[in-house]
Tab-separated table of C-alpha atoms and ligand atoms in Angstrom:
chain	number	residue	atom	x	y	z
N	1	UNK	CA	196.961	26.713	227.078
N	2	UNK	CA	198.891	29.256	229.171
N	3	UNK	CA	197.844	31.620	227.136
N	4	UNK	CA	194.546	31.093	227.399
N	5	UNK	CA	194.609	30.808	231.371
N	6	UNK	CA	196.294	34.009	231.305
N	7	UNK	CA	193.710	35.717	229.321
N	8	UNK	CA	190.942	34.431	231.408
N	9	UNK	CA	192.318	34.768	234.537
N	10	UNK	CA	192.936	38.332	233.657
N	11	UNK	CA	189.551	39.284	232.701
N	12	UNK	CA	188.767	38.420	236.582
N	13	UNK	CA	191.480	39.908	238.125
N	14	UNK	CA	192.477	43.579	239.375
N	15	UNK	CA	195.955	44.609	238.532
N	16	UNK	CA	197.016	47.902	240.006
N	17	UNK	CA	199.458	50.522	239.273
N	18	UNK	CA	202.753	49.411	238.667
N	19	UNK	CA	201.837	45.566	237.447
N	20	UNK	CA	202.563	46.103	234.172
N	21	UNK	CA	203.969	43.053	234.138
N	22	UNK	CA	200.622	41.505	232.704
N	23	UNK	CA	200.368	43.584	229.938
N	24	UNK	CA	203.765	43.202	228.606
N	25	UNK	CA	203.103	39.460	229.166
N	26	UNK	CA	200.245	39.186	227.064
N	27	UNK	CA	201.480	41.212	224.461
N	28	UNK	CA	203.956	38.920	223.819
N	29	UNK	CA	201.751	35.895	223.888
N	30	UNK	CA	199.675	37.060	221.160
N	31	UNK	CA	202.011	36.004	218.575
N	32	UNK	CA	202.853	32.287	219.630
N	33	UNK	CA	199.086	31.344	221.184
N	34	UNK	CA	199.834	27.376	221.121
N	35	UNK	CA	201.016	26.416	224.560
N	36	UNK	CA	204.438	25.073	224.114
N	37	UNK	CA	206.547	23.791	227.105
N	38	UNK	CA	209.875	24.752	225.547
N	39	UNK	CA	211.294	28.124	226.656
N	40	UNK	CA	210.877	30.571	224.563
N	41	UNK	CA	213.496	33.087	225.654
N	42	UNK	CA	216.705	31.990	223.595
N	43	UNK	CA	220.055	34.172	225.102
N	44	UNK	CA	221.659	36.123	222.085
N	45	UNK	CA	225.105	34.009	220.824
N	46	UNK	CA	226.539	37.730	221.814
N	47	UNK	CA	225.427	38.555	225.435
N	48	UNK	CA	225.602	35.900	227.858
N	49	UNK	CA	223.355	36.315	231.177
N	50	UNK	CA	224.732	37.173	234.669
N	51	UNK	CA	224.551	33.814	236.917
N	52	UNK	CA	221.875	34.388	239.017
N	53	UNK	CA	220.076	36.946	237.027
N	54	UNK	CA	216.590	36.205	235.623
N	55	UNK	CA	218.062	35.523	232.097
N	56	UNK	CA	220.176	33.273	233.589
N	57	UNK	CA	217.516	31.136	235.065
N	58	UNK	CA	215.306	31.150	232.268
N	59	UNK	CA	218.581	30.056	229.969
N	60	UNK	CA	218.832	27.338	231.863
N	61	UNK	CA	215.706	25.505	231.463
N	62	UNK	CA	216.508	22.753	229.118
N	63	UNK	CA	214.181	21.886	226.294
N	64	UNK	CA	211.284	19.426	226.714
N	65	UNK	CA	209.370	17.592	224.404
N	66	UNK	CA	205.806	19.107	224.202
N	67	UNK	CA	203.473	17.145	226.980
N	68	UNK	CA	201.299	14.557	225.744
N	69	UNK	CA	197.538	15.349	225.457
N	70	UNK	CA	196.141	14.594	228.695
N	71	UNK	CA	194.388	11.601	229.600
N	72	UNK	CA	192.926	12.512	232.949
N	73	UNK	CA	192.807	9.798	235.291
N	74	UNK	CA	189.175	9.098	236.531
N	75	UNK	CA	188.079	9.096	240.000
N	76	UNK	CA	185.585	6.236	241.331
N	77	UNK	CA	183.033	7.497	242.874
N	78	UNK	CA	183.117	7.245	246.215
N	79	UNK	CA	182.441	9.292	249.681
N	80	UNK	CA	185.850	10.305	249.799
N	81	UNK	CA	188.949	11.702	247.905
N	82	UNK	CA	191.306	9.528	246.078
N	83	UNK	CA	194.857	9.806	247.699
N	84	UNK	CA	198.278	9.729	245.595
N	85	UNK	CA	201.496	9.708	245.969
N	86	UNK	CA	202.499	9.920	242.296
N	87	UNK	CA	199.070	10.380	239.479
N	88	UNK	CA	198.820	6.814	238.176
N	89	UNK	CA	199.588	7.101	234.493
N	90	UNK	CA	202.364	6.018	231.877
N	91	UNK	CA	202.115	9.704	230.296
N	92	UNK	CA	205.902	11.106	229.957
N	93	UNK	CA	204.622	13.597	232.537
N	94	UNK	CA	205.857	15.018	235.796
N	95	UNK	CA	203.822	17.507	237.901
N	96	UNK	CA	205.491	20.422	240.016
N	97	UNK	CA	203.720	21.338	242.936
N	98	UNK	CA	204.708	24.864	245.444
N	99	UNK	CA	203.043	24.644	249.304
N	100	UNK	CA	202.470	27.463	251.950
N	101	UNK	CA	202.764	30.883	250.897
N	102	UNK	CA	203.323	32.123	253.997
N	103	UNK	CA	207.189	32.188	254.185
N	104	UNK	CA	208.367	33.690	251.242
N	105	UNK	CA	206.971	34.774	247.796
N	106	UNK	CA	210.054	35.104	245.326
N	107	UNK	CA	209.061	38.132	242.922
N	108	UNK	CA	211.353	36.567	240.446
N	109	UNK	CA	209.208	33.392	240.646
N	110	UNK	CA	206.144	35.224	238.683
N	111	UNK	CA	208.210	36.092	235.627
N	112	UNK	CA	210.536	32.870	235.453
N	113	UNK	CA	207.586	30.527	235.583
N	114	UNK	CA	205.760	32.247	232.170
N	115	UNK	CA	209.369	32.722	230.671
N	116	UNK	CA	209.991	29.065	230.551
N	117	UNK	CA	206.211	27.908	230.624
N	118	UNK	CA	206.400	26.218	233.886
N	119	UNK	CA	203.001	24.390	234.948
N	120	UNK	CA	202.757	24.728	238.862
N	121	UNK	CA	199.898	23.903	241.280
N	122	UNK	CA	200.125	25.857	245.056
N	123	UNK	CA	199.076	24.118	247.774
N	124	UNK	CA	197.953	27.380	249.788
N	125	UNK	CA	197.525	28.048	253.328
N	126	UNK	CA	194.593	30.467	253.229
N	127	UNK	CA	195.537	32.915	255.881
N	128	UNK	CA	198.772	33.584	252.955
N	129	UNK	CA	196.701	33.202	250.289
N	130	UNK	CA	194.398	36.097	251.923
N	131	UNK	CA	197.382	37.982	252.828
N	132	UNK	CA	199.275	38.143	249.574
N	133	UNK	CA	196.624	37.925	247.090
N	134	UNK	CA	198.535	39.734	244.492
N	135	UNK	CA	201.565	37.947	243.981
N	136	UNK	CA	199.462	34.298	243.976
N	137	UNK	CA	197.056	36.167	241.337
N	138	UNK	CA	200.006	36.996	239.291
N	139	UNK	CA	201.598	33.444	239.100
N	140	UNK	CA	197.437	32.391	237.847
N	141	UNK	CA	197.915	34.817	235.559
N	142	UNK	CA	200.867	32.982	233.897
N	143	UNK	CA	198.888	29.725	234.241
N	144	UNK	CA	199.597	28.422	237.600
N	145	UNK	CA	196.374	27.211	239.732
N	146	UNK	CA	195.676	27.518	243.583
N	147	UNK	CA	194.689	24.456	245.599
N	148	UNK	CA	193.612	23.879	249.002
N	149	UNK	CA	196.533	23.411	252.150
N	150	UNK	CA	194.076	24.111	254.761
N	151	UNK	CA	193.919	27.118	256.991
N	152	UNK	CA	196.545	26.698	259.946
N	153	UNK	CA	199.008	24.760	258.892
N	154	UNK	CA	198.389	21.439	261.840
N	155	UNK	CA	198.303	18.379	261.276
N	156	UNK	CA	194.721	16.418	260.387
N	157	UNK	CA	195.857	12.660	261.228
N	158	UNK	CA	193.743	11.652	264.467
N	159	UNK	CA	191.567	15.009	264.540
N	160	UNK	CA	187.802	14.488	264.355
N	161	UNK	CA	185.892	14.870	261.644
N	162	UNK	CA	184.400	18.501	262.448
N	163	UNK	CA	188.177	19.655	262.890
N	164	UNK	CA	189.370	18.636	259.484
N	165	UNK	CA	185.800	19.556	257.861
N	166	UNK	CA	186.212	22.939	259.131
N	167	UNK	CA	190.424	23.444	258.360
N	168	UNK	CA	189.608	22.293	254.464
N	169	UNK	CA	186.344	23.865	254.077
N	170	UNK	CA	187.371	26.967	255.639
N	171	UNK	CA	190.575	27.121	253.543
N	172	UNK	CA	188.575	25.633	250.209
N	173	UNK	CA	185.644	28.484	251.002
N	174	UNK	CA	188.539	31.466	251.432
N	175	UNK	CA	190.550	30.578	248.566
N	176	UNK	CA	187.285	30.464	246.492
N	177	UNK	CA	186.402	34.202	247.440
N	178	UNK	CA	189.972	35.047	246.356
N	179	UNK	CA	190.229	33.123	243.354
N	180	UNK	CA	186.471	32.568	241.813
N	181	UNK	CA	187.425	29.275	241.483
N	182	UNK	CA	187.128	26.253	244.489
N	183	UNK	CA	190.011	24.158	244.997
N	184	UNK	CA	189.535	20.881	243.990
N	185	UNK	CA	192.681	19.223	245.016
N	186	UNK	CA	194.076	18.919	248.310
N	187	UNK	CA	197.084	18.136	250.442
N	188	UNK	CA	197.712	17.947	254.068
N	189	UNK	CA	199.810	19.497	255.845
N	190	UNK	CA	203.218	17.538	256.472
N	191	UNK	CA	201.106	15.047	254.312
N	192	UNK	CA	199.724	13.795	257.459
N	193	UNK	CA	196.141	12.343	256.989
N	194	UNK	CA	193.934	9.710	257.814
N	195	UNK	CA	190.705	8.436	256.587
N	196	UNK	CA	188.438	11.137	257.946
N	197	UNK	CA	190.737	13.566	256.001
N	198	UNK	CA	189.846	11.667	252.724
N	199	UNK	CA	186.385	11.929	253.779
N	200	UNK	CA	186.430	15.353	254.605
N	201	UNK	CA	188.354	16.760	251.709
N	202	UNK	CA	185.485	15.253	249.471
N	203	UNK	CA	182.879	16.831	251.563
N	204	UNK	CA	184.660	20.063	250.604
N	205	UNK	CA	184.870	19.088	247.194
N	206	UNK	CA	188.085	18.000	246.660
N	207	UNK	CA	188.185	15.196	243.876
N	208	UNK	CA	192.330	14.356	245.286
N	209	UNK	CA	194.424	14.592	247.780
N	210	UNK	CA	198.335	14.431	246.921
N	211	UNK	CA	201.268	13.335	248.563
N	212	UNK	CA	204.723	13.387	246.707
N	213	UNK	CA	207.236	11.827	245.131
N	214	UNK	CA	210.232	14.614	245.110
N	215	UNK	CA	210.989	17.171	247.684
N	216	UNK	CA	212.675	19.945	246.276
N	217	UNK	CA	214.791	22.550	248.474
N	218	UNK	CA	217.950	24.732	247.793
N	219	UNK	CA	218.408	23.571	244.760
N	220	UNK	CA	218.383	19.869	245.715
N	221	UNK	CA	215.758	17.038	244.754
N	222	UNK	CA	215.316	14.378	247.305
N	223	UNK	CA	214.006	11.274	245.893
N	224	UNK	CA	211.435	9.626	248.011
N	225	UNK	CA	211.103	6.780	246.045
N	226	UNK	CA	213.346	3.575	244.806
N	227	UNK	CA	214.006	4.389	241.849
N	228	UNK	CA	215.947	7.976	242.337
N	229	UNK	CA	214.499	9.043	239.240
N	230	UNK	CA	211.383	10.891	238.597
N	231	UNK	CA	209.047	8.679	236.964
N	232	UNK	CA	205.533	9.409	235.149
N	233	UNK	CA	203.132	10.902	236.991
N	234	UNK	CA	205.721	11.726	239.903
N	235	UNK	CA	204.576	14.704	242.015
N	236	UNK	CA	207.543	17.054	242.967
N	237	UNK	CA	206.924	19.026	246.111
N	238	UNK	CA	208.676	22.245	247.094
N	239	UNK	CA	207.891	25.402	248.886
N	240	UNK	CA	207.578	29.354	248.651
N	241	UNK	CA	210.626	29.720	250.285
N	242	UNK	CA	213.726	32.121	248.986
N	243	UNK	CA	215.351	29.504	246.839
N	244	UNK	CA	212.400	28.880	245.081
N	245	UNK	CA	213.820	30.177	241.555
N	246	UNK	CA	216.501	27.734	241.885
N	247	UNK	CA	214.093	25.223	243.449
N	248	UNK	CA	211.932	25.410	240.299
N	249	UNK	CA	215.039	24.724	237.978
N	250	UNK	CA	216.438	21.853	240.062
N	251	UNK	CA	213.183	20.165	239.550
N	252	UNK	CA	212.997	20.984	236.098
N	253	UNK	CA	216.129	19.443	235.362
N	254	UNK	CA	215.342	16.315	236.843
N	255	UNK	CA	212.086	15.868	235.368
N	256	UNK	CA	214.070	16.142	232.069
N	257	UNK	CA	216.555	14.016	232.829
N	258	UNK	CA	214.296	11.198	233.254
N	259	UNK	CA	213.120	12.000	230.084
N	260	UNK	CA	209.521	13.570	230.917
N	261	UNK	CA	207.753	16.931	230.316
N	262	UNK	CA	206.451	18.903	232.950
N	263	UNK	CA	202.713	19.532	233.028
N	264	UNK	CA	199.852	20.870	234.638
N	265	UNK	CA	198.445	17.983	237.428
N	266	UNK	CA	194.976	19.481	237.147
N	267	UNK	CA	194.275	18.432	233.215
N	268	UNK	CA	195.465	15.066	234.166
N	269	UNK	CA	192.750	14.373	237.093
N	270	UNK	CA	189.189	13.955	235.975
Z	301	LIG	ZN1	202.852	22.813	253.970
């Protein structure tokens, strides 16, 4: 499945000079096409990889079981978005999620997460998104997908209507010009919202909007839950912020601790 979101993703995007990083990629797809969640990079016994260094990283990634096949959750049909916390299911799944953009953009981030197959949905500002178009291309390229964060960054609880209307459809409308594709999952800002966000966010044609379960930062997952253990269908939140390499692997870890795969939250929504 990576694989084939690469390909397509490429066909629509422009890579300049010096991004030969897609080609290479794709090259080495070609021989493995089935999407497996399991690293594929494997450290020879001989050479062991610099802490720190992108070999490193990827080395660490423990193995997962391959994901389940999705059974998306369906949506009633209503005038507004669904809202979740974690995706209600009993699939051994866990979904990573990256917000912003606007901070910091890791260039290590874009190779680590098609090393060791990592399914990610960004939760984009589109101001970042518009800025840095590249580097957010480049992690679709590798299978990631771009959702809505809305333009500025404030907080929708208690704003009218025509505020919130016009901070997700204005993001939803940019990141769709980038991308080719509209976002159809949302979250607020500082996951602040009320119900004329819900409303809003499906008048801009988002099916969801997500909270979290895990925040993820230096390294660290928080638990927000009782359980202080990532559960199915648990929604780990963390940023594009410098640590996000090691971000990334501290969530991966826990997700496998607890037993679970990671996996990509929009096959799992209907
Ligand atoms: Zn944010």
């Amino acid at each position: 499945m990576v694989t084939l979101l690469a390909l397509l993703t490429l066909t629509s995007c422009t890579v300049g000079p010096g991004h030969t990083i897609h080609a290479r990629q794709i090259t080495a797809a070609q021989p493995t096409p089935s999407a497996q969640p399991t690293p594929s990079a494997s450290p020879s016994p001989t050479a062991k990889p610099t802490p720190g260094s992108p070999a490193w990283y990827v080395s660490q990634v423990p193995t997962f079981p391959e994901a389940p096949p999705p059974q998306p959750v369906p949506l009633p049909a209503t005038g507004a978005a669904q809202f979740w916390h974690r995706l209600p299911t009993d699939q051994k799944v866990a979904f990573i999620t990256i917000d912003d953009g606007g901070l910091a953009r890791p260039p290590g981030v874009i190779d680590f997460i098609w090393e060791a197959r990592i399914p990610v949905t960004m939760f984009l500002n589109s101001p970042a998104a518009a800025e840095h178009t590249d580097y957010f291309r480049q992690i679709e390229a590798v299978g990631g997908v771009v959702e809505n964060h809305t333009i500025t960054h404030n907080s929708l609880a208690g704003r009218s209507y025509d505020y919130q209307k016009q901070e997700i459809c204005g993001a939803a409308d940019r990141l769709e010009g980038l991308f080719g594709k509209r976002p159809t999952l949302f979250r607020p800002p500082f996951g602040e919202h009320d119900s004329t966000t819900l409303k809003a966010a499906h008048d801009c044609g988002a099916k969801a909007v997500f909270h979290w379960t895990e925040t993820v930062h230096e390294g660290k997952v928080r638990y927000q839950t009782p359980e202080k253990m990532v559960q199915p269908g648990d929604v780990l939140l963390m940023h594009f912020r410098p640590a996000l390499m090691d971000d990334l692997l501290a969530a991966l870890k826990a997700i496998h601790r607890a037993g679970l795969t990671p996996a990509l939250l929009e096959q799992y929504v209907r």
